[in-house]
Amino acid sequence: MKPRRAAAILIWAALAGIAALIVARARYAADLSAFLPRAPTASQRLLVEQLRHGIASRLILIAIEGANGPTRARLSRALEGELRGEPEFVAVENGDQAMARRDRRFLFAHRYLLSHTVTPQRFTTAGLHAAIANTIDELASPLGLMTQALVPSDPTGEMLTILARLERRARPRTAHGVWVSKRGHRALLLARTRAAGSDTDAQQRAVNAIGRAFAASLLAQHAHARLEMTGPGVFAVEARARIKRAVTHLALVSFALILTLLMLVYRSVPALVLGLVPVVSGALAGIAAVALGFKVVQGVTLGFGGTLIGEAVDYSIYLFVQSRSRPLPAGADPRAWRQRVWPTIRLGMLTSVCGFASLLPSSFPGLAQLGLYSLAGVLAAGLVTRFVLPAMLPRGFHIRDLTPLGERAMRVLGKARRARAALALLAVAAGAVLYAHRGQLWNRELLALSPVPQKLQRLDGTLRADLGAPDVRYLIVIRAGTEQAALAGAERVGRALDPLVRENAIAGYESPAEYLPSLALQRRRQQSLPSPTVLRSRLARALVGLPLEASRLAPFVAAVAAARTAPLLTRAQLRGTSFAAALDSLLVKEDGQWQALLPLEAPASGPAATHIDIRRVRRALATAAPVAATVLDIKRGADALYGTYLAEAVRFSLIALGAIVILLVLALRSPVRVLRVIAPLALAVLATAAGLALFGVRLTLLNVIGMLLIVAVGSNYALFFDQRERAPAALTLASLLIANSATVLAFGVLAFSSVPVLHDLGSTVAPGAWLALVFAGLLAAPKPPDPPPPLYDGAGRHG
Amino acid sequence: MALFARRKHGEVTFTESDSFALLNRPLKSSGVLIYDAPDHLVKRTLSPKKETLDLDHGRITLRRERRQWHLELSAYPQIVPYVDALRATLAGDRAALRRMFTVELAGGLANWTLELRPIEPRVEKTLRLIRIAGARDDIRSVLILQRNGDRSLMRLGPPPPP
C-alpha cells in the first residue's frame, strides 16, 4: 500500500475516532425547546418564559371517563387522595367540598383583611347604615335564609363582597360532590405540578405518578374507567416521545431503504459497505459538530440526519459508478474522474454548503443545528469520498457496468426532451396556482410546528372550558425586587383595571393580591377598623330606621375588635386552602426578581367578545400605575414571533440563493451556463410550491427551508448536466438516477412522519429533488454525439 | 301533579313577606317569577332591590347590581329544598320532591295544599316545612317555615302586564 494511501486512511480513522468520542459523550434532548426561538428583546424573553414555565405550564388537566357518575366521583376522590402526598404536585383539586369548606372558613376568618370594601368610610355611621341596610335588603331571597346566620357576625357583608370577587369566574359544574364536565360524562381534576412545564423530565414523572395513582384507584374501587390528561407539561412529554419514536423510526427506515437500493444497484456487499463509509463519516462529523457547537443535541436534528444519508451516499455513488465500472469505458477511469468530475462535485458540495450555512444564524435552535449538522456532514462525506475512499478501495475494485441502465435513461430523456417547451407552460401554470392561493398560502401560527396531535389539542380546549382553567392568553407581568413590592404593584394595577372591568373592556382579572394583600394594605384595612367603644356608638346611630337591634350584633363587634389586633396574613396562613396553589402560580420568583402575574379575562360577549384591546389596557396602566408592568398577548406574541422568524427564514434563503448564484457565476464564468443550472431548480421549487398549495397545504417555516434545500441539493444534478467534459453520458446519468433515488427515498420517508416539522421538510424536498433532476435533464444543452471510443484496453495503451 | 307536568311556561308576579327572628319587622319584596319547563326558574325581584335569581339545571346564578355569584346546587345541599321545591312542583317532578321531602297532599283539585317536610337530617335541623297551596294548576302561595321561627310567605299573583 502506498504511504499516501495509508496516511489518508490513518488520518480518517483518527478523526472518526475523535468524532465518535464526542458523539458518545454528547448530551441529547428531545423536547420542544428546539422550536422555541432564542429571543433577543426583553418582552420577547418574557413571552418565551411564560410559554415555557408560566402559570399555565404547570397545570395538568385530568379527565376520568367511563363507568357511571357515582363511580367516577369515587375514583376522582380516590385519585385525589393518592396524589395528595406526591412531591411532584403542589395541589390536586377535584371540587371536593372539604376544600371548599376550608376555603370559606379561611375567607370568613380573615374577612376584614381581605375585603376591598373595608375602608374608613365603611365604618362611619353613614357607611355602616348603608352597608347594613343593603345586607338586610339582600336577605329577602332564598339565599337569605342561608346567609342570615352570618348577619350577626358580618352585617356589612364583607364575606359576600369577597365571594363576589373570587367567584367571578364560572366554576366547573359539580355532581356527586366533585367537578364534572359540562355534559356530566367526565369527572375532572386539576393538578398543579411543582416543576415548570419546560422541565420535561419532571413533567414525565408527574404524568407517570398520575397514571400509577389512577391504576391504584381503579383497583381499590374495583372499577373500570379511562384516564385522559392534557396540559402543556403533558404535551411536552408527548412531543418528546413522538420525536424520539420518529427519529429512531426514520433513521432505521431510511437506512434500510437505501441499503436495499444500493444492494440492488451494486449487487455486491463490499461495494455497499465501502459506499457507506462517507455516509458514516458524514453522520459522525455532523453530530460531533453540533455537539461541539451547541450545548445539547436536539432529537429533531438527528431526525433530519436521515436526509443526510441520502445526500452523503451520492458522492460514493458518483465515485463508484463513474470511475469504477467494469468494463471501464473511455474517460471513466479514476484519474479522469479526479480531474474532470470531481470539480463538478466539489462545486455542488459548495452550493449545498451555502444553502445549509444560511440556517446557522437562525433564531430557532432546531434549524441552526440542522444547518450545522448538514454542513459538516456534507463536507465530511465529500472530502472522504475524494481523499479517503479511493485509498480504501482494494486493487481491482469494481462494480458492475451500469451503462445499459444509463442508456435506457438517455433514450427516455431524449424522447422527453422534445416536450421541453411544455416546461414554460408548467411554469406559468404553477405561477397561476400560487397566485390563486396567495391568501391561504402561509400558516402563521407557532402551533403549526407542534408535534402534539390535533385530537389532544382539541381535548385540551374542551377540558379548559369545562374547568374554567385559564388558557392565559392575556397577561400582565409586574416585576419588583421584593414580594411585597410585587403585591403592592399588583394592587395598583388592579385599581387601574377596575374601570376597564366596569366598561366591559375586560371581563375580569385575577391577581395574587386578592389572595394575599400586601402587608401595607392589610395594615391600612386594620387601621380602618374602629375600637369597640367607637363602633358600638356608631352602630347605635347607624341602626336607626333599620329593623335590627344593636344587641344582635355583638358578634360583629367582637370580630372587629379581634381583627384590629390580629397578626397580618402571610403565605403560611393560606396553606390547606385552594388559594395557596393559586397564589403560588401568580406570585413567583424568577431570576432573583419577584413577578406578580395578573391573567386577564376577555369579555364573553359584547362588541369585543374574546378579544382584549391591549393598547387600551396599556394606556390605563400608564396613566394610573407607575409600575414596571408589561402587558402580554401570549398567543399573538407567539404568532408574531413566529412570523418574524418566518420572514427571517425567507430572508436567509434569499441570501443563500444569492450566494449560490455568485458561486456559480465565479465557477462557470458564463451567464448562460449559470442560467441553465438555475432554471430547472427554480422551476422545481415553483412546481413543488404549487403542488403543495393545490393539496391545501399551508406553508410553514419548514417548507421554506425545504425549498432552499431543493436548490442546494438539486444543484448537484444540474451541474452534472452542464459539464462540457466528455464523460460518458450514460454512466453519469445512471449515477445521477441512483443518487437522486437515494435522496428522494431519504426525504420521502420524512414525509410520512407525524411530526409536522419533519413531515413538512420531507414533503417539500422529496418531490422537489426529483423534479430538479427531471427538469435539469430536460433543459440540458443537447450533447454533441460521443465520438467513437478510441481503442482502449484498460492497460492504458492506445491502439 | 300530571297537570303541572303539562305546563311549559308561566309568568306571574309575586309578593313576598319574610320574617326573620333577627329582625324587628318582616321584609317585603315583590317581582316577577318566570318558569320554563322543566329545569328553568327565574325569580326577578323588582322591589325593594333589583335582583335576579336564575336556577337553570341545578346551577344558580344570582345577579345583584353589578355583582354576580354562581352556585352549584349540589355544592350547597342546604338551599336545595328552598329553591328546588318550587321548581319541582311546577315541573310536576314527583321524584325530585319525594327525594327531598315527605309529601302530603290535602284538599281537592280546586283547592289543594302540598305539605313538604324535609327528609335529610341536615336540612331538617333548620327547615320545618314548606307549604304550597294552589288551585288546579296554579300555585297561589309558598310558605317556608324554619325551626327557629323564621318564615317566608310568597304569594303568586296574576301574570304581569305585557
mmCIF file of N, CA and C in Angstrom, chain A residues 245-348:
data_model
loop_
_atom_site.group_PDB
_atom_site.id
_atom_site.type_symbol
_atom_site.label_atom_id
_atom_site.label_comp_id
_atom_site.label_asym_id
_atom_site.label_seq_id
_atom_site.Cartn_x
_atom_site.Cartn_y
_atom_site.Cartn_z
ATOM 1 N N ARG A 245 -39.590 8.572 18.951
ATOM 2 C CA ARG A 245 -40.055 7.464 18.115
ATOM 3 C C ARG A 245 -39.784 7.767 16.660
ATOM 4 N N ALA A 246 -40.129 8.979 16.263
ATOM 5 C CA ALA A 246 -39.967 9.352 14.857
ATOM 6 C C ALA A 246 -38.517 9.257 14.449
ATOM 7 N N VAL A 247 -37.637 9.757 15.292
ATOM 8 C CA VAL A 247 -36.225 9.771 14.929
ATOM 9 C C VAL A 247 -35.690 8.363 14.750
ATOM 10 N N THR A 248 -35.952 7.485 15.697
ATOM 11 C CA THR A 248 -35.434 6.117 15.566
ATOM 12 C C THR A 248 -36.034 5.451 14.352
ATOM 13 N N HIS A 249 -37.346 5.610 14.241
ATOM 14 C CA HIS A 249 -38.066 5.029 13.126
ATOM 15 C C HIS A 249 -37.470 5.442 11.791
ATOM 16 N N LEU A 250 -37.388 6.762 11.624
ATOM 17 C CA LEU A 250 -36.940 7.310 10.355
ATOM 18 C C LEU A 250 -35.533 6.876 10.031
ATOM 19 N N ALA A 251 -34.670 6.945 11.019
ATOM 20 C CA ALA A 251 -33.282 6.569 10.765
ATOM 21 C C ALA A 251 -33.243 5.129 10.265
ATOM 22 N N LEU A 252 -33.942 4.242 10.944
ATOM 23 C CA LEU A 252 -33.924 2.839 10.542
ATOM 24 C C LEU A 252 -34.505 2.647 9.154
ATOM 25 N N VAL A 253 -35.666 3.264 8.917
ATOM 26 C CA VAL A 253 -36.320 3.045 7.629
ATOM 27 C C VAL A 253 -35.497 3.600 6.484
ATOM 28 N N SER A 254 -35.001 4.834 6.630
ATOM 29 C CA SER A 254 -34.220 5.371 5.505
ATOM 30 C C SER A 254 -32.982 4.540 5.269
ATOM 31 N N PHE A 255 -32.357 4.151 6.352
ATOM 32 C CA PHE A 255 -31.154 3.344 6.209
ATOM 33 C C PHE A 255 -31.478 2.057 5.466
ATOM 34 N N ALA A 256 -32.527 1.394 5.891
ATOM 35 C CA ALA A 256 -32.907 0.128 5.263
ATOM 36 C C ALA A 256 -33.216 0.322 3.793
ATOM 37 N N LEU A 257 -33.994 1.364 3.488
ATOM 38 C CA LEU A 257 -34.360 1.599 2.095
ATOM 39 C C LEU A 257 -33.129 1.852 1.233
ATOM 40 N N ILE A 258 -32.234 2.655 1.740
ATOM 41 C CA ILE A 258 -31.069 2.993 0.926
ATOM 42 C C ILE A 258 -30.151 1.782 0.782
ATOM 43 N N LEU A 259 -30.035 1.013 1.843
ATOM 44 C CA LEU A 259 -29.250 -0.215 1.753
ATOM 45 C C LEU A 259 -29.802 -1.103 0.642
ATOM 46 N N THR A 260 -31.129 -1.246 0.641
ATOM 47 C CA THR A 260 -31.766 -2.069 -0.370
ATOM 48 C C THR A 260 -31.468 -1.519 -1.768
ATOM 49 N N LEU A 261 -31.623 -0.222 -1.909
ATOM 50 C CA LEU A 261 -31.375 0.406 -3.208
ATOM 51 C C LEU A 261 -29.959 0.131 -3.683
ATOM 52 N N LEU A 262 -28.999 0.356 -2.797
ATOM 53 C CA LEU A 262 -27.612 0.171 -3.186
ATOM 54 C C LEU A 262 -27.322 -1.287 -3.485
ATOM 55 N N MET A 263 -27.917 -2.164 -2.698
ATOM 56 C CA MET A 263 -27.706 -3.582 -2.930
ATOM 57 C C MET A 263 -28.219 -3.977 -4.304
ATOM 58 N N LEU A 264 -29.404 -3.459 -4.641
ATOM 59 C CA LEU A 264 -29.974 -3.744 -5.957
ATOM 60 C C LEU A 264 -29.075 -3.214 -7.059
ATOM 61 N N VAL A 265 -28.491 -2.070 -6.800
ATOM 62 C CA VAL A 265 -27.672 -1.452 -7.834
ATOM 63 C C VAL A 265 -26.308 -2.119 -7.948
ATOM 64 N N TYR A 266 -25.616 -2.206 -6.818
ATOM 65 C CA TYR A 266 -24.248 -2.720 -6.887
ATOM 66 C C TYR A 266 -24.201 -4.222 -6.996
ATOM 67 N N ARG A 267 -25.176 -4.855 -6.331
ATOM 68 C CA ARG A 267 -25.190 -6.322 -6.220
ATOM 69 C C ARG A 267 -23.883 -6.834 -5.642
ATOM 70 N N SER A 268 -23.318 -6.071 -4.726
ATOM 71 C CA SER A 268 -22.037 -6.517 -4.150
ATOM 72 C C SER A 268 -21.920 -5.958 -2.754
ATOM 73 N N VAL A 269 -21.700 -6.832 -1.791
ATOM 74 C CA VAL A 269 -21.648 -6.384 -0.404
ATOM 75 C C VAL A 269 -20.440 -5.498 -0.114
ATOM 76 N N PRO A 270 -19.260 -5.816 -0.592
ATOM 77 C CA PRO A 270 -18.132 -4.915 -0.332
ATOM 78 C C PRO A 270 -18.404 -3.511 -0.862
ATOM 79 N N ALA A 271 -19.010 -3.441 -2.049
ATOM 80 C CA ALA A 271 -19.305 -2.121 -2.603
ATOM 81 C C ALA A 271 -20.252 -1.366 -1.680
ATOM 82 N N LEU A 272 -21.264 -2.103 -1.191
ATOM 83 C CA LEU A 272 -22.221 -1.492 -0.290
ATOM 84 C C LEU A 272 -21.525 -0.938 0.943
ATOM 85 N N VAL A 273 -20.708 -1.782 1.559
ATOM 86 C CA VAL A 273 -20.056 -1.372 2.800
ATOM 87 C C VAL A 273 -19.159 -0.167 2.551
ATOM 88 N N LEU A 274 -18.348 -0.255 1.473
ATOM 89 C CA LEU A 274 -17.450 0.860 1.201
ATOM 90 C C LEU A 274 -18.239 2.110 0.842
ATOM 91 N N GLY A 275 -19.359 1.916 0.167
ATOM 92 C CA GLY A 275 -20.172 3.067 -0.222
ATOM 93 C C GLY A 275 -20.738 3.796 0.978
ATOM 94 N N LEU A 276 -20.851 3.088 2.107
ATOM 95 C CA LEU A 276 -21.416 3.733 3.284
ATOM 96 C C LEU A 276 -20.373 4.485 4.106
ATOM 97 N N VAL A 277 -19.109 4.313 3.758
ATOM 98 C CA VAL A 277 -18.064 4.983 4.544
ATOM 99 C C VAL A 277 -18.267 6.498 4.568
ATOM 100 N N PRO A 278 -18.541 7.145 3.430
ATOM 101 C CA PRO A 278 -18.756 8.593 3.504
ATOM 102 C C PRO A 278 -19.997 8.940 4.326
ATOM 103 N N VAL A 279 -21.006 8.061 4.261
ATOM 104 C CA VAL A 279 -22.240 8.333 4.996
ATOM 105 C C VAL A 279 -21.971 8.344 6.493
ATOM 106 N N VAL A 280 -21.287 7.292 6.940
ATOM 107 C CA VAL A 280 -20.995 7.195 8.372
ATOM 108 C C VAL A 280 -20.099 8.340 8.810
ATOM 109 N N SER A 281 -19.104 8.637 7.974
ATOM 110 C CA SER A 281 -18.207 9.742 8.311
ATOM 111 C C SER A 281 -18.991 11.034 8.415
ATOM 112 N N GLY A 282 -19.896 11.221 7.446
ATOM 113 C CA GLY A 282 -20.689 12.449 7.447
ATOM 114 C C GLY A 282 -21.555 12.549 8.691
ATOM 115 N N ALA A 283 -22.198 11.440 9.051
ATOM 116 C CA ALA A 283 -23.069 11.460 10.225
ATOM 117 C C ALA A 283 -22.264 11.767 11.479
ATOM 118 N N LEU A 284 -21.124 11.092 11.616
ATOM 119 C CA LEU A 284 -20.278 11.336 12.795
ATOM 120 C C LEU A 284 -19.851 12.793 12.856
ATOM 121 N N ALA A 285 -19.384 13.294 11.701
ATOM 122 C CA ALA A 285 -18.915 14.676 11.671
ATOM 123 C C ALA A 285 -20.044 15.632 12.015
ATOM 124 N N GLY A 286 -21.226 15.347 11.458
ATOM 125 C CA GLY A 286 -22.368 16.223 11.702
ATOM 126 C C GLY A 286 -22.741 16.278 13.169
ATOM 127 N N ILE A 287 -22.904 15.118 13.779
ATOM 128 C CA ILE A 287 -23.321 15.100 15.183
ATOM 129 C C ILE A 287 -22.237 15.709 16.070
ATOM 130 N N ALA A 288 -20.960 15.373 15.739
ATOM 131 C CA ALA A 288 -19.876 15.923 16.562
ATOM 132 C C ALA A 288 -19.867 17.445 16.468
ATOM 133 N N ALA A 289 -20.099 17.960 15.246
ATOM 134 C CA ALA A 289 -20.095 19.415 15.076
ATOM 135 C C ALA A 289 -21.192 20.050 15.912
ATOM 136 N N VAL A 290 -22.384 19.459 15.875
ATOM 137 C CA VAL A 290 -23.490 20.018 16.652
ATOM 138 C C VAL A 290 -23.195 19.920 18.142
ATOM 139 N N ALA A 291 -22.642 18.781 18.552
ATOM 140 C CA ALA A 291 -22.341 18.614 19.979
ATOM 141 C C ALA A 291 -21.342 19.661 20.439
ATOM 142 N N LEU A 292 -20.373 19.984 19.545
ATOM 143 C CA LEU A 292 -19.376 20.981 19.921
ATOM 144 C C LEU A 292 -19.950 22.386 19.864
ATOM 145 N N GLY A 293 -20.826 22.618 18.879
ATOM 146 C CA GLY A 293 -21.314 23.973 18.682
ATOM 147 C C GLY A 293 -22.486 24.355 19.563
ATOM 148 N N PHE A 294 -23.217 23.364 20.061
ATOM 149 C CA PHE A 294 -24.378 23.645 20.902
ATOM 150 C C PHE A 294 -24.251 22.861 22.192
ATOM 151 N N LYS A 295 -25.023 23.270 23.181
ATOM 152 C CA LYS A 295 -24.898 22.563 24.463
ATOM 153 C C LYS A 295 -25.542 21.181 24.374
ATOM 154 N N VAL A 296 -26.647 21.132 23.674
ATOM 155 C CA VAL A 296 -27.418 19.898 23.659
ATOM 156 C C VAL A 296 -27.774 19.563 22.221
ATOM 157 N N VAL A 297 -27.701 18.301 21.857
ATOM 158 C CA VAL A 297 -28.104 17.906 20.511
ATOM 159 C C VAL A 297 -29.599 17.604 20.522
ATOM 160 N N GLN A 298 -30.347 18.284 19.681
ATOM 161 C CA GLN A 298 -31.786 18.096 19.656
ATOM 162 C C GLN A 298 -32.171 16.841 18.892
ATOM 163 N N GLY A 299 -33.179 16.171 19.372
ATOM 164 C CA GLY A 299 -33.643 14.950 18.724
ATOM 165 C C GLY A 299 -34.038 15.177 17.282
ATOM 166 N N VAL A 300 -34.664 16.345 17.028
ATOM 167 C CA VAL A 300 -35.097 16.598 15.663
ATOM 168 C C VAL A 300 -33.909 16.681 14.710
ATOM 169 N N THR A 301 -32.788 17.150 15.211
ATOM 170 C CA THR A 301 -31.598 17.227 14.371
ATOM 171 C C THR A 301 -31.238 15.827 13.892
ATOM 172 N N LEU A 302 -31.290 14.870 14.799
ATOM 173 C CA LEU A 302 -31.000 13.501 14.410
ATOM 174 C C LEU A 302 -32.034 12.982 13.425
ATOM 175 N N GLY A 303 -33.272 13.458 13.603
ATOM 176 C CA GLY A 303 -34.322 13.058 12.674
ATOM 177 C C GLY A 303 -33.988 13.530 11.269
ATOM 178 N N PHE A 304 -33.490 14.741 11.194
ATOM 179 C CA PHE A 304 -33.078 15.246 9.893
ATOM 180 C C PHE A 304 -31.911 14.447 9.358
ATOM 181 N N GLY A 305 -31.187 13.837 10.268
ATOM 182 C CA GLY A 305 -29.984 13.122 9.889
ATOM 183 C C GLY A 305 -30.223 12.078 8.815
ATOM 184 N N GLY A 306 -31.438 11.505 8.836
ATOM 185 C CA GLY A 306 -31.765 10.530 7.811
ATOM 186 C C GLY A 306 -31.574 11.127 6.426
ATOM 187 N N THR A 307 -31.876 12.415 6.310
ATOM 188 C CA THR A 307 -31.765 13.037 4.998
ATOM 189 C C THR A 307 -30.309 13.160 4.583
ATOM 190 N N LEU A 308 -29.457 13.294 5.571
ATOM 191 C CA LEU A 308 -28.045 13.403 5.246
ATOM 192 C C LEU A 308 -27.557 12.119 4.597
ATOM 193 N N ILE A 309 -28.119 11.000 5.050
ATOM 194 C CA ILE A 309 -27.746 9.729 4.450
ATOM 195 C C ILE A 309 -27.989 9.787 2.939
ATOM 196 N N GLY A 310 -29.161 10.297 2.566
ATOM 197 C CA GLY A 310 -29.488 10.379 1.160
ATOM 198 C C GLY A 310 -28.513 11.251 0.390
ATOM 199 N N GLU A 311 -28.053 12.321 1.021
ATOM 200 C CA GLU A 311 -27.100 13.228 0.378
ATOM 201 C C GLU A 311 -25.715 12.616 0.278
ATOM 202 N N ALA A 312 -25.256 12.149 1.458
ATOM 203 C CA ALA A 312 -23.855 11.720 1.543
ATOM 204 C C ALA A 312 -23.591 10.500 0.676
ATOM 205 N N VAL A 313 -24.576 9.666 0.520
ATOM 206 C CA VAL A 313 -24.338 8.440 -0.246
ATOM 207 C C VAL A 313 -24.151 8.763 -1.737
ATOM 208 N N ASP A 314 -24.658 9.936 -2.149
ATOM 209 C CA ASP A 314 -24.499 10.345 -3.553
ATOM 210 C C ASP A 314 -23.040 10.350 -3.979
ATOM 211 N N TYR A 315 -22.178 10.850 -3.112
ATOM 212 C CA TYR A 315 -20.779 11.012 -3.509
ATOM 213 C C TYR A 315 -20.131 9.684 -3.838
ATOM 214 N N SER A 316 -20.361 8.702 -2.984
ATOM 215 C CA SER A 316 -19.737 7.407 -3.278
ATOM 216 C C SER A 316 -20.369 6.795 -4.514
ATOM 217 N N ILE A 317 -21.652 7.070 -4.724
ATOM 218 C CA ILE A 317 -22.293 6.570 -5.947
ATOM 219 C C ILE A 317 -21.605 7.148 -7.174
ATOM 220 N N TYR A 318 -21.373 8.463 -7.147
ATOM 221 C CA TYR A 318 -20.696 9.070 -8.289
ATOM 222 C C TYR A 318 -19.339 8.425 -8.500
ATOM 223 N N LEU A 319 -18.619 8.271 -7.389
ATOM 224 C CA LEU A 319 -17.271 7.723 -7.486
ATOM 225 C C LEU A 319 -17.309 6.332 -8.087
ATOM 226 N N PHE A 320 -18.146 5.471 -7.555
ATOM 227 C CA PHE A 320 -18.156 4.084 -7.984
ATOM 228 C C PHE A 320 -18.665 3.946 -9.414
ATOM 229 N N VAL A 321 -19.823 4.536 -9.660
ATOM 230 C CA VAL A 321 -20.441 4.315 -10.962
ATOM 231 C C VAL A 321 -19.648 4.975 -12.077
ATOM 232 N N GLN A 322 -19.130 6.152 -11.794
ATOM 233 C CA GLN A 322 -18.490 6.870 -12.885
ATOM 234 C C GLN A 322 -17.036 6.499 -13.072
ATOM 235 N N SER A 323 -16.402 5.855 -12.094
ATOM 236 C CA SER A 323 -14.977 5.615 -12.274
ATOM 237 C C SER A 323 -14.553 4.211 -11.909
ATOM 238 N N ARG A 324 -15.460 3.378 -11.518
ATOM 239 C CA ARG A 324 -15.022 2.044 -11.143
ATOM 240 C C ARG A 324 -15.863 0.969 -11.813
ATOM 241 N N SER A 325 -16.488 1.337 -12.931
ATOM 242 C CA SER A 325 -17.290 0.331 -13.585
ATOM 243 C C SER A 325 -16.387 -0.630 -14.341
ATOM 244 N N ARG A 326 -16.783 -1.822 -14.456
ATOM 245 C CA ARG A 326 -16.026 -2.779 -15.261
ATOM 246 C C ARG A 326 -16.981 -3.359 -16.279
ATOM 247 N N PRO A 327 -16.804 -3.316 -17.512
ATOM 248 C CA PRO A 327 -15.560 -2.831 -18.117
ATOM 249 C C PRO A 327 -15.441 -1.309 -18.061
ATOM 250 N N LEU A 328 -14.270 -0.810 -18.145
ATOM 251 C CA LEU A 328 -14.039 0.596 -17.954
ATOM 252 C C LEU A 328 -14.145 1.339 -19.287
ATOM 253 N N PRO A 329 -15.220 2.074 -19.495
ATOM 254 C CA PRO A 329 -15.337 2.825 -20.744
ATOM 255 C C PRO A 329 -14.326 3.972 -20.795
ATOM 256 N N ALA A 330 -14.237 4.597 -21.951
ATOM 257 C CA ALA A 330 -13.279 5.685 -22.112
ATOM 258 C C ALA A 330 -13.628 6.849 -21.213
ATOM 259 N N GLY A 331 -12.620 7.470 -20.703
ATOM 260 C CA GLY A 331 -12.839 8.657 -19.886
ATOM 261 C C GLY A 331 -13.469 8.344 -18.546
ATOM 262 N N ALA A 332 -13.541 7.079 -18.188
ATOM 263 C CA ALA A 332 -14.212 6.737 -16.939
ATOM 264 C C ALA A 332 -13.255 6.084 -15.972
ATOM 265 N N ASP A 333 -12.038 6.513 -15.983
ATOM 266 C CA ASP A 333 -11.074 5.938 -15.060
ATOM 267 C C ASP A 333 -10.873 6.859 -13.876
ATOM 268 N N PRO A 334 -10.252 6.333 -12.847
ATOM 269 C CA PRO A 334 -10.119 7.117 -11.621
ATOM 270 C C PRO A 334 -9.455 8.471 -11.836
ATOM 271 N N ARG A 335 -8.420 8.518 -12.669
ATOM 272 C CA ARG A 335 -7.743 9.788 -12.817
ATOM 273 C C ARG A 335 -8.632 10.800 -13.511
ATOM 274 N N ALA A 336 -9.302 10.338 -14.549
ATOM 275 C CA ALA A 336 -10.198 11.251 -15.259
ATOM 276 C C ALA A 336 -11.275 11.764 -14.300
ATOM 277 N N TRP A 337 -11.730 10.880 -13.465
ATOM 278 C CA TRP A 337 -12.761 11.272 -12.507
ATOM 279 C C TRP A 337 -12.240 12.371 -11.590
ATOM 280 N N ARG A 338 -11.031 12.143 -11.071
ATOM 281 C CA ARG A 338 -10.479 13.134 -10.161
ATOM 282 C C ARG A 338 -10.316 14.479 -10.854
ATOM 283 N N GLN A 339 -9.864 14.411 -12.101
ATOM 284 C CA GLN A 339 -9.530 15.669 -12.742
ATOM 285 C C GLN A 339 -10.746 16.386 -13.286
ATOM 286 N N ARG A 340 -11.683 15.605 -13.829
ATOM 287 C CA ARG A 340 -12.742 16.306 -14.532
ATOM 288 C C ARG A 340 -14.096 16.261 -13.831
ATOM 289 N N VAL A 341 -14.361 15.187 -13.119
ATOM 290 C CA VAL A 341 -15.683 15.095 -12.492
ATOM 291 C C VAL A 341 -15.683 15.711 -11.096
ATOM 292 N N TRP A 342 -14.580 15.479 -10.392
ATOM 293 C CA TRP A 342 -14.545 15.965 -9.017
ATOM 294 C C TRP A 342 -14.828 17.464 -8.902
ATOM 295 N N PRO A 343 -14.277 18.307 -9.786
ATOM 296 C CA PRO A 343 -14.575 19.734 -9.657
ATOM 297 C C PRO A 343 -16.084 20.019 -9.689
ATOM 298 N N THR A 344 -16.793 19.272 -10.520
ATOM 299 C CA THR A 344 -18.235 19.481 -10.577
ATOM 300 C C THR A 344 -18.875 19.109 -9.237
ATOM 301 N N ILE A 345 -18.431 17.955 -8.741
ATOM 302 C CA ILE A 345 -18.991 17.523 -7.450
ATOM 303 C C ILE A 345 -18.641 18.525 -6.372
ATOM 304 N N ARG A 346 -17.391 19.028 -6.452
ATOM 305 C CA ARG A 346 -16.963 19.981 -5.445
ATOM 306 C C ARG A 346 -17.835 21.217 -5.470
ATOM 307 N N LEU A 347 -18.136 21.678 -6.687
ATOM 308 C CA LEU A 347 -18.993 22.854 -6.808
ATOM 309 C C LEU A 347 -20.380 22.574 -6.226
ATOM 310 N N GLY A 348 -20.901 21.395 -6.546
ATOM 311 C CA GLY A 348 -22.203 21.009 -5.993
ATOM 312 C C GLY A 348 -22.159 20.979 -4.475
#
